[in-house]
Amino acid sequence: MGAVPSTPRHTSSTAETAEYLIGTFVGEKSFPLASDFWQKLLELPPTLRWDPQPLNHHHTRHLAKILIHLSWCLQEAIRASGAPSPIYLKAINAVYISSVFLKYIIENTQSDTIEELCLSLHENEPVPKDFKTDQKIENLVMHNVLTFLGSIDVSPTTSRLHQELLNFMLVAMSTQLLSGPTPGLKDLNPFLDAAMSQESLLVNLVVRRLLLNYIMRPRLPSNSAAAYSIFSEESQPGVLQRVGSAAANLVLLPFNYLVSSNSEGSRNQLADFSLHVLLTLIHYHKCVVSDGSITARSDDSATSDTVSKVNTYFTVNPYSKALENARDIEFDRADIEGNTQNGPVVRLPFASLFDTLGMCLADETAVLLLYSLLQGNSDFLEYVLVRTDLDTLLMPILETLYSASRRTSNQIYMLLIILLILSQDFSFNASIHKMMLHGVPWYKEHLLHQTSLGSLMVIILIRTVQYNLSKLRDVYLHTTCLATLANMAPHVHRLSAYASQRLVSLFYMLSRKYNKLVELRDDKLQTKTISTADGLVEDMSAELQIYTDFLRIVLEILNAILTYALPRNPEVVYAIMHRQEVFQPFRNHPRFAELLENIYNVLDFFNSRMDAQRMDGEWSVEKVLLFIINNCRSWRGDGMKMFTQLHFSYEQESHPEEFFIPYVWQLVLSRW
């Protein structure tokens, strides 16, 4: 098997026919669109073996032509819904060949503008009469791919084609990997841009289908791999599979170093691919020049200063909008209130989506989908908040945070932001303390029996802060944890003894870090002999200010519990009394004094009554707690200063694409 023959061989051997056809596809001879070569290529039984060669696309434009034939195959498959397998086999062959060579060109491109794709025909190319020569091939193929995905149900007959089309979309959209994490004017993503240009009705159908695939998790028929040996994993791969090995595994380009995640448990390929495609689509941003902006000079001497004056903006992402406007198929608040919808919307079974997410939150892609829904879709957020089984979502989130050392920092951030978004709602904060858990088997440090979901959430958030102090040392993570605890504080109800102890220990942990920073700063100020130490002292002062703010937030959390919920939380009073010495060093601190006045007001109230009560024998833990419970009834809060309740809200960064685009591709590539 060497060079590709320049003329067809007249032979009855199926193997040699396949060898010739695929060899010709990658060769130098250009076949017109109407040639019967394409039908013979797409009707090949994909069971034979072949040595692959690079595609000579600049001359033949065979990639553009196979994409056109893919579009035609999909149109035929859509027209013949429930069609016999030969129609789908042709479409599968077309999409697979397209994916293989498109991937090969993208991963081997020498340009960050993907010029090597050559997504057009030569001007003198003969075309069928009904073919519009002015249409963009990427628009044609993406329209038909999306139409098939959105309008044809997944069934045993169509499931394999659905999966291969989703894989094709990931390949086609991977041109994003050629650019930096921040979208720029020079970025060229022809297939993504074509997807964004589709009409809203089709966009809605696609978003709905991708989410239904994720919810329903349809299984591929067990005999599908045997029927289409192109997907066989045998040691003797078929022709098209051997072609695939030439482009084996997509080179990860700028983001290959990011891939670190492992797949979790048993996976469903169709569901996974659907979610990957959805996340890539909804987080895409196209950067364009606004009207009336100052443009760069036309000559090549245009400077960066000139270009920097260009006013740019991101176009509206229709897939993101469709997800944001999705409504529950069972209940639509707008319809009940008599308001009309502004055009068609995606209707989904929120109950099934909620349950599916609850089962899959160990996976980062599910976490990102949940974040995208809660942050963007007010109806889904409201639906989640009125569920009486919030443990369905919260327990896997808290368990994942418990094992933070085995998770990526991005996954931890997303989970904490989700908790912060939920904690913005007063009813959420109240309801989680009323939901009792009989046990938490995965929590190993302490036996948690008959503890509330709210108490467990407090414990895990404090544990996450402790982990961050020792490992990540990330200020944003600290801030998010403390903000969530602050939102919960006024609504705390019967916080468990262990959670109360951890809350006071949190102040102690942060105070130790604060005191260490003070000592280091003072030592540097006393021993400073060279000017280079100035910057170090400034850095220490900045970090010291951060920990001062953290300590104040913890004191405000304790104040909120004591001010608004003291009678309902005797264990918090006990924990403060038991460790009251940790507050003493800060009693005269200008940032903490007024907050500590309230804490000492509480301490004085209970300490004075304990001193006045005559006891037979020593004070035991049980006796002290019973004493606190009894005296809580007479607590009136006299002398307590009322501070404005802290209420933290999550706001997305001004340029979220700088985080989400690389993050989405990190997740996609780690599972592709």
XYZ file of C-alpha atoms in Angstrom:
672
model
C 0.000 0.000 0.000
C 1.994 2.964 -1.128
C 1.230 5.915 -3.338
C -2.341 6.639 -4.322
C -2.987 5.543 -7.924
C -3.755 8.338 -10.400
C -6.466 6.313 -12.149
C -9.090 3.942 -10.844
C -8.287 0.282 -10.661
C -10.710 -2.015 -12.415
C -11.088 -4.667 -9.763
C -13.845 -6.512 -7.998
C -12.044 -6.338 -4.673
C -14.035 -4.284 -2.144
C -10.834 -3.652 -0.208
C -9.048 -2.217 -3.228
C -12.101 -0.123 -4.143
C -12.132 1.366 -0.690
C -8.381 1.882 -0.872
C -8.753 3.751 -4.128
C -11.736 5.886 -3.093
C -10.307 7.093 0.196
C -6.855 7.410 -1.308
C -8.352 9.558 -4.033
C -10.176 11.701 -1.472
C -6.858 12.713 0.102
C -4.998 12.803 -3.219
C -4.302 15.550 -5.738
C -7.141 14.903 -8.174
C -10.175 17.131 -7.624
C -13.596 15.586 -8.129
C -16.576 17.878 -8.843
C -19.588 17.918 -6.532
C -21.764 16.024 -8.996
C -19.261 13.204 -9.524
C -20.449 9.705 -8.621
C -17.166 9.425 -6.702
C -18.892 10.950 -3.661
C -21.759 8.484 -3.636
C -19.337 5.564 -3.910
C -17.247 7.000 -1.054
C -20.230 7.477 1.244
C -21.699 4.044 0.460
C -18.536 2.164 1.386
C -18.906 -0.472 4.086
C -16.594 0.963 6.773
C -14.979 -2.348 7.651
C -11.768 -2.323 5.669
C -8.276 -1.145 6.587
C -6.229 1.572 4.915
C -3.031 3.523 5.481
C -4.028 7.225 5.855
C -2.391 10.183 4.144
C -2.719 13.979 4.658
C -5.539 15.787 2.853
C -4.520 17.920 -0.157
C -7.339 20.366 0.520
C -5.906 23.604 -0.914
C -6.009 22.170 -4.404
C -8.972 19.778 -4.319
C -11.289 21.565 -1.837
C -12.460 18.088 -0.893
C -13.168 19.117 2.712
C -15.603 21.776 1.492
C -17.187 19.242 -0.845
C -17.606 16.518 1.775
C -19.246 19.139 4.018
C -21.697 19.973 1.236
C -22.462 16.281 0.769
C -22.912 15.977 4.530
C -25.535 18.726 4.306
C -27.302 16.945 1.496
C -27.233 13.637 3.385
C -28.769 15.310 6.422
C -31.464 16.936 4.286
C -32.301 13.516 2.890
C -32.356 11.979 6.374
C -34.639 14.752 7.664
C -37.068 14.297 4.760
C -37.115 10.521 5.260
C -37.805 10.485 8.993
C -37.733 6.888 10.194
C -35.833 6.013 7.048
C -34.024 2.722 6.486
C -30.475 2.418 7.731
C -28.690 3.021 4.346
C -29.694 6.694 4.423
C -28.357 7.086 7.945
C -25.248 5.055 7.105
C -24.394 7.528 4.318
C -24.918 10.440 6.693
C -22.781 8.782 9.372
C -19.981 8.154 6.878
C -20.177 11.773 5.698
C -20.091 13.268 9.194
C -17.321 10.952 10.324
C -15.056 11.694 7.343
C -15.798 15.411 7.783
C -14.937 15.265 11.480
C -11.694 13.373 10.955
C -10.242 15.699 8.340
C -11.638 18.883 9.827
C -9.983 17.919 13.097
C -6.736 17.120 11.322
C -6.640 20.534 9.622
C -7.484 22.441 12.816
C -4.865 20.681 14.896
C -2.186 21.093 12.247
C -2.959 24.648 11.181
C -0.045 27.062 10.887
C -2.265 30.105 11.339
C -4.356 31.386 14.227
C -6.992 32.533 11.708
C -7.688 28.991 10.424
C -7.179 29.963 6.777
C -6.295 26.353 5.967
C -9.950 25.346 6.154
C -10.628 26.836 2.701
C -14.385 26.657 3.253
C -15.264 27.578 -0.305
C -15.199 26.127 -3.790
C -12.971 27.324 -6.605
C -14.632 29.960 -8.818
C -14.654 27.662 -11.848
C -15.999 24.689 -9.874
C -18.977 23.069 -11.687
C -21.956 22.783 -9.353
C -25.500 21.408 -9.635
C -28.138 23.867 -10.834
C -29.936 24.029 -7.498
C -26.764 24.798 -5.530
C -26.393 28.441 -4.467
C -22.798 29.419 -5.092
C -23.013 32.540 -2.938
C -23.895 30.680 0.269
C -21.233 30.047 2.883
C -20.521 26.373 3.278
C -20.145 26.662 7.055
C -23.632 28.215 7.251
C -25.077 25.477 5.055
C -23.606 22.609 7.059
C -24.319 24.084 10.494
C -27.918 24.850 9.555
C -28.484 21.245 8.522
C -26.596 19.771 11.490
C -28.604 21.895 13.932
C -31.866 21.204 12.103
C -31.322 17.459 12.366
C -30.336 17.670 16.033
C -33.264 19.930 16.911
C -36.042 18.318 14.896
C -35.285 14.576 14.750
C -35.968 12.606 17.913
C -33.304 10.332 19.351
C -34.263 6.716 18.636
C -32.422 3.415 18.166
C -32.241 4.283 14.454
C -31.032 7.864 14.807
C -29.000 7.807 18.040
C -25.658 7.029 16.404
C -26.038 9.849 13.905
C -27.034 12.203 16.729
C -23.861 11.319 18.602
C -21.594 11.721 15.573
C -23.154 15.110 14.764
C -22.491 16.277 18.334
C -18.903 15.119 18.001
C -18.675 16.971 14.680
C -19.882 20.159 16.341
C -17.217 19.914 19.035
C -14.571 19.440 16.350
C -15.919 22.343 14.282
C -16.134 24.666 17.283
C -12.610 23.794 18.468
C -11.232 26.612 16.310
C -11.622 28.581 19.559
C -8.547 26.759 20.840
C -6.422 28.632 18.307
C -7.141 31.944 20.048
C -6.443 33.257 23.500
C -8.942 33.051 26.350
C -10.215 36.553 25.613
C -12.195 36.827 22.339
C -10.643 39.301 19.908
C -11.487 40.957 16.617
C -9.116 38.713 14.669
C -10.544 35.451 15.991
C -12.074 33.349 13.240
C -14.595 30.708 14.300
C -16.626 30.085 11.141
C -18.748 27.212 12.438
C -19.492 28.871 15.787
C -20.449 32.099 14.044
C -22.662 30.127 11.670
C -24.384 28.496 14.649
C -24.988 31.925 16.194
C -26.637 33.208 13.014
C -29.499 30.674 13.065
C -33.071 31.827 13.625
C -34.382 31.800 17.187
C -36.885 28.994 16.609
C -34.115 26.597 15.549
C -31.884 27.780 18.416
C -34.683 26.981 20.881
C -35.172 23.526 19.368
C -31.460 22.781 19.666
C -31.166 23.991 23.273
C -34.238 21.950 24.202
C -32.932 18.810 22.485
C -29.484 19.083 24.090
C -31.006 19.460 27.549
C -33.502 16.634 26.971
C -30.610 14.397 25.896
C -28.870 15.298 29.130
C -32.000 14.678 31.209
C -33.210 11.500 29.489
C -29.693 10.060 28.980
C -30.694 7.775 26.078
C -28.569 4.676 25.685
C -27.089 3.753 22.342
C -28.376 0.389 21.108
C -26.025 -2.419 22.059
C -25.867 -3.581 18.438
C -25.140 -0.148 16.954
C -21.389 -0.550 17.160
C -21.654 -3.886 15.403
C -23.915 -2.423 12.724
C -21.463 0.406 12.078
C -18.033 -1.071 12.625
C -16.623 2.407 12.063
C -17.048 2.671 15.842
C -15.575 -0.725 16.610
C -12.825 -0.896 19.211
C -11.420 -4.135 17.873
C -7.700 -4.491 17.239
C -8.378 -4.387 13.481
C -10.062 -1.001 12.874
C -12.144 -0.199 9.825
C -11.140 2.108 6.987
C -12.629 5.284 8.420
C -11.418 4.448 11.887
C -7.894 4.051 10.511
C -8.282 7.465 8.870
C -9.263 8.741 12.294
C -6.059 7.377 13.780
C -4.099 9.649 11.453
C -5.583 12.618 13.264
C -5.742 10.653 16.526
C -6.856 12.627 19.612
C -7.182 16.346 18.998
C -4.041 18.244 19.959
C -5.118 20.450 22.823
C -3.315 23.498 21.493
C -3.122 26.472 23.905
C -5.054 24.749 26.659
C -3.549 21.273 26.698
C -1.857 21.913 30.038
C -5.230 22.576 31.664
C -6.548 19.056 31.289
C -6.443 17.311 34.640
C -9.923 16.041 35.467
C -10.919 12.408 35.488
C -14.329 11.119 34.460
C -16.675 10.274 37.298
C -18.294 6.864 37.366
C -20.319 5.474 34.507
C -21.011 7.987 31.798
C -23.569 8.382 29.025
C -21.847 9.505 25.846
C -24.857 11.078 24.171
C -25.747 13.006 27.339
C -22.130 14.104 27.842
C -21.675 15.239 24.242
C -24.976 17.125 24.382
C -23.923 18.993 27.507
C -20.464 19.764 26.094
C -21.994 21.231 22.950
C -24.517 23.243 24.973
C -21.868 24.696 27.305
C -19.633 25.617 24.368
C -22.513 27.345 22.593
C -23.899 29.315 25.558
C -20.497 30.630 26.649
C -19.328 31.748 23.196
C -18.693 35.461 22.724
C -18.031 37.106 19.375
C -16.118 40.361 19.494
C -17.100 42.954 16.854
C -16.458 46.628 16.149
C -19.228 49.023 17.095
C -20.614 51.548 14.605
C -18.920 54.929 14.545
C -15.780 53.693 16.217
C -12.294 54.863 15.409
C -10.851 52.270 13.078
C -7.248 51.352 12.480
C -5.413 52.829 9.505
C -5.632 50.829 6.306
C -1.876 50.698 5.825
C 0.266 48.066 7.466
C 1.902 50.601 9.767
C -1.162 50.810 12.030
C 0.086 50.810 15.589
C -1.312 49.101 18.648
C -2.325 52.543 19.932
C -4.538 52.996 16.885
C -6.105 49.574 17.279
C -6.667 50.106 20.993
C -9.020 52.982 20.173
C -11.434 50.663 18.412
C -14.717 50.403 20.295
C -15.668 46.750 20.521
C -18.544 44.824 22.031
C -19.816 41.256 22.229
C -22.786 40.233 20.142
C -25.834 38.716 21.846
C -25.537 34.957 22.212
C -28.901 33.423 21.164
C -28.185 30.088 22.896
C -27.441 31.813 26.187
C -30.676 33.805 25.815
C -32.648 30.645 25.050
C -31.321 29.001 28.214
C -32.070 32.107 30.280
C -35.671 32.208 29.012
C -36.389 28.475 29.406
C -39.655 27.746 31.229
C -41.013 24.797 33.169
C -43.207 22.623 30.990
C -45.516 21.998 33.972
C -45.952 25.572 35.147
C -45.344 28.966 33.605
C -45.638 31.961 35.916
C -45.956 34.405 33.019
C -48.928 32.497 31.607
C -50.649 32.370 34.999
C -50.230 36.124 35.420
C -51.698 36.719 31.995
C -48.505 38.017 30.415
C -47.671 37.031 26.887
C -44.278 35.585 26.048
C -42.024 37.595 23.783
C -41.761 34.928 21.117
C -41.344 31.142 21.516
C -39.438 29.846 24.528
C -37.750 26.582 25.450
C -40.036 24.465 27.629
C -38.368 21.888 29.850
C -39.377 19.497 32.642
C -37.729 21.385 35.502
C -38.453 18.517 37.904
C -36.503 16.041 35.757
C -33.713 18.563 35.197
C -33.475 19.159 38.960
C -33.279 15.417 39.672
C -30.719 14.788 36.933
C -28.462 17.549 38.207
C -28.750 16.141 41.718
C -27.476 12.780 40.466
C -24.616 14.227 38.409
C -23.097 17.034 40.506
C -19.920 15.054 41.133
C -19.158 15.948 37.502
C -17.828 19.458 36.789
C -19.885 19.895 33.641
C -23.089 19.371 35.640
C -21.890 21.967 38.159
C -21.290 24.468 35.356
C -24.750 23.803 33.903
C -26.356 24.308 37.322
C -24.431 27.561 37.755
C -25.481 28.755 34.286
C -29.139 28.031 35.083
C -29.172 29.590 38.545
C -27.217 32.650 37.484
C -29.115 33.314 34.267
C -32.594 31.787 34.533
C -34.734 33.393 37.266
C -37.558 30.884 36.728
C -35.297 27.893 37.355
C -33.773 29.592 40.408
C -37.259 30.192 41.783
C -38.190 26.585 41.065
C -35.151 25.319 42.985
C -35.878 27.587 45.957
C -39.440 26.298 46.395
C -38.448 22.630 46.295
C -38.906 20.914 49.637
C -36.088 18.444 48.926
C -33.173 20.852 48.637
C -30.917 18.099 49.948
C -31.123 16.586 46.433
C -28.799 19.357 45.256
C -27.102 20.407 48.476
C -25.870 17.015 49.681
C -23.774 16.235 46.569
C -22.482 19.832 46.573
C -21.440 19.615 50.229
C -19.936 16.158 49.762
C -17.871 17.433 46.835
C -16.645 20.400 48.893
C -15.802 17.977 51.700
C -13.374 16.255 49.311
C -11.947 19.573 48.061
C -8.394 18.237 48.013
C -9.393 15.870 45.189
C -11.203 18.545 43.187
C -10.069 21.322 40.886
C -10.060 24.864 42.201
C -12.521 25.881 39.461
C -14.993 23.230 40.597
C -14.733 24.468 44.189
C -15.333 28.066 43.046
C -18.411 27.103 41.041
C -19.923 25.152 43.927
C -19.330 27.981 46.392
C -20.878 30.507 44.011
C -23.930 28.259 43.677
C -24.303 28.212 47.477
C -23.879 31.987 47.583
C -26.612 32.468 44.954
C -28.982 30.217 46.906
C -28.180 31.916 50.234
C -29.380 35.241 48.833
C -32.934 33.979 49.398
C -34.359 34.291 52.929
C -36.686 31.295 52.559
C -33.748 29.097 51.547
C -31.809 30.073 54.665
C -34.803 29.306 56.853
C -35.798 26.006 55.242
C -32.364 24.344 55.313
C -32.323 24.559 59.126
C -35.653 22.752 59.342
C -34.530 19.790 57.235
C -33.021 17.123 59.483
C -30.461 14.553 58.327
C -30.364 11.187 60.084
C -26.678 10.836 59.325
C -23.842 11.990 57.084
C -21.786 8.839 56.416
C -19.160 10.564 54.268
C -18.206 13.032 57.019
C -15.427 11.238 58.924
C -14.088 13.786 61.445
C -17.161 13.805 63.666
C -20.324 11.754 64.060
C -23.131 13.872 62.633
C -26.381 12.370 63.880
C -29.702 14.191 63.653
C -28.095 17.371 62.371
C -29.844 19.901 60.174
C -28.934 20.532 56.552
C -28.179 24.126 57.540
C -25.768 23.017 60.284
C -24.002 20.719 57.818
C -23.687 23.597 55.350
C -22.095 25.775 58.061
C -19.670 22.960 58.941
C -18.617 22.372 55.334
C -18.193 26.082 54.546
C -15.952 26.516 57.613
C -14.026 23.367 56.668
C -13.508 24.828 53.192
C -12.082 28.010 54.719
C -9.745 25.889 56.819
C -8.635 23.943 53.731
C -8.077 27.198 51.861
C -5.962 28.579 54.711
C -3.606 25.626 54.501
C -3.602 24.870 50.756
C -5.030 27.314 48.236
C -4.730 30.606 50.150
C -7.224 32.202 47.818
C -8.865 35.429 48.999
C -11.860 35.036 46.664
C -12.637 31.611 48.100
C -12.522 32.965 51.670
C -14.760 35.855 50.707
C -17.374 33.624 49.063
C -17.535 31.232 52.020
C -17.871 34.040 54.553
C -20.437 35.880 52.418
C -22.621 32.767 52.322
C -22.329 32.288 56.085
C -23.227 35.965 56.594
C -26.357 35.582 54.453
C -27.387 32.547 56.515
C -26.645 34.024 59.961
C -29.886 35.904 60.803
C -31.942 32.820 59.897
C -29.944 30.206 61.819
C -32.228 27.896 63.786
C -30.965 25.387 66.349
C -27.434 25.298 65.009
C -25.840 22.059 66.171
C -23.217 21.939 68.921
C -20.490 20.902 66.466
C -21.389 23.624 63.944
C -21.431 26.213 66.741
C -17.999 25.100 67.947
C -16.632 25.273 64.405
C -18.007 28.799 64.016
C -16.112 30.051 67.083
C -13.045 28.074 65.954
C -13.263 29.895 62.617
C -12.675 33.182 64.420
C -9.758 31.613 66.269
C -8.209 30.241 63.054
C -8.386 33.601 61.316
C -7.143 35.433 64.415
C -4.027 33.251 64.506
C -3.311 34.105 60.874
C -3.950 37.768 61.651
C -1.606 37.772 64.667
C 1.126 36.043 62.676
C 0.905 38.688 59.964
C 1.087 41.461 62.574
C 4.241 39.926 64.059
C 5.886 39.491 60.658
C 5.058 43.028 59.620
C 6.377 44.484 62.872
C 9.577 42.443 62.599
C 10.171 43.707 59.075
C 9.547 47.296 60.119
C 12.051 46.974 62.973
C 14.777 45.204 60.983
C 14.317 46.922 57.618
C 17.678 48.155 56.352
C 17.247 48.164 52.576
C 14.637 49.854 50.438
C 13.569 46.625 48.733
C 11.771 45.691 51.937
C 9.220 48.460 51.363
C 7.279 46.423 48.847
C 7.261 43.403 51.165
C 5.891 45.483 54.029
C 3.199 46.898 51.726
C 2.204 43.379 50.663
C 1.977 42.293 54.297
C -0.098 45.349 55.158
C -2.483 44.572 52.280
C -2.839 40.951 53.413
C -3.301 42.114 56.994
C -6.144 44.364 55.857
C -7.793 41.412 54.131
C -7.694 39.292 57.277
C -8.945 42.226 59.334
C -11.989 42.295 57.035
C -12.417 38.524 57.388
C -12.349 38.706 61.186
C -14.895 41.498 61.138
C -17.235 39.463 58.925
C -17.023 36.510 61.346
C -17.849 38.834 64.235
C -20.770 40.199 62.237
C -21.967 36.631 61.621
C -21.884 35.911 65.359
C -23.593 39.254 66.041
C -26.383 38.468 63.583
C -27.073 35.126 65.289
C -27.008 36.678 68.766
C -29.102 39.690 67.741
C -31.795 38.004 65.639
C -31.770 34.347 66.675
C -30.218 33.935 70.148
C -33.211 32.185 71.839
C -33.204 29.580 69.031
C -29.464 28.894 69.255
C -28.338 27.949 72.787
C -25.421 25.933 71.355
C -23.953 29.100 69.823
C -24.129 30.828 73.228
C -22.460 27.804 74.819
C -19.660 27.770 72.215
C -18.967 31.491 72.744
C -18.935 31.072 76.536
C -16.677 28.021 76.284
C -14.082 29.844 74.149
C -14.612 33.430 75.328
C -10.872 33.954 75.810
C -10.305 34.022 72.025
C -12.159 37.353 71.789
C -10.296 39.134 74.587
C -7.186 40.258 72.573
C -9.425 42.123 70.114
C -11.708 43.833 72.585
C -10.053 47.236 72.089
C -9.300 46.844 68.374
C -10.803 49.863 66.540
C -12.363 47.661 63.814
C -13.838 45.098 66.204
C -14.686 46.957 69.427
C -18.308 47.779 68.671
C -19.046 44.245 67.490
C -17.383 42.710 70.524
C -19.494 44.919 72.794
C -22.534 42.871 71.780
C -20.722 39.573 72.302
C -19.565 40.658 75.762
C -23.063 41.905 76.515
C -24.274 38.352 75.955
C -21.374 36.896 77.948
C -22.029 39.242 80.855
C -25.722 38.313 80.889
C -25.110 34.566 81.116
C -21.907 34.686 83.209
C -23.526 36.850 85.876
C -26.485 34.494 86.165
C -24.214 31.479 86.358
C -22.210 33.161 89.141
C -25.410 33.970 91.022
C -26.788 30.426 90.787
C -25.763 28.074 93.554
C -24.791 24.663 92.242
C -24.325 21.323 93.952
C -21.089 19.987 92.488
C -19.281 21.020 89.298
C -20.847 22.554 86.220
C -21.077 19.809 83.574
C -21.621 20.404 79.876
C -25.197 19.226 80.189
C -25.887 21.467 83.187
C -24.388 24.540 81.474
C -26.389 23.926 78.320
C -29.601 23.421 80.288
C -28.864 26.626 82.194
C -28.395 28.520 78.894
C -31.621 27.109 77.459
C -33.576 28.165 80.545
C -32.082 31.657 80.603
C -32.610 32.189 76.874
C -36.288 32.548 77.741
C -35.565 35.653 79.786
C -33.185 37.168 77.226
C -34.523 40.504 75.977
C -31.490 41.840 74.145
C -31.191 44.912 76.356
C -28.155 47.010 75.474
C -27.506 45.232 72.169
C -26.509 47.486 69.292
C -28.438 46.805 66.103
C -26.217 46.593 63.058
C -27.391 46.528 59.465
C -27.777 42.933 58.356
C -25.084 41.834 55.974
C -26.460 40.629 52.665
C -24.047 39.568 49.956
C -25.096 39.079 46.334
C -23.230 37.358 43.542
C -22.396 39.448 40.508
C -20.672 37.997 37.488
C -17.370 39.584 36.509
C -17.450 42.253 33.799
C -15.614 39.919 31.400
C -16.774 36.408 32.352
C -15.639 35.018 28.996
C -12.014 35.234 30.154
C -12.792 32.526 32.693
C -15.581 30.521 31.097
C -14.234 29.967 27.572
C -11.002 28.267 28.722
C -12.886 26.481 31.501
C -15.507 25.028 29.154
C -12.838 23.738 26.786
C -10.853 22.335 29.693
C -13.902 20.292 30.658
C -14.671 19.247 27.076
C -11.125 18.172 26.275
C -10.667 16.279 29.531
C -13.529 13.978 28.518
C -13.244 13.909 24.725
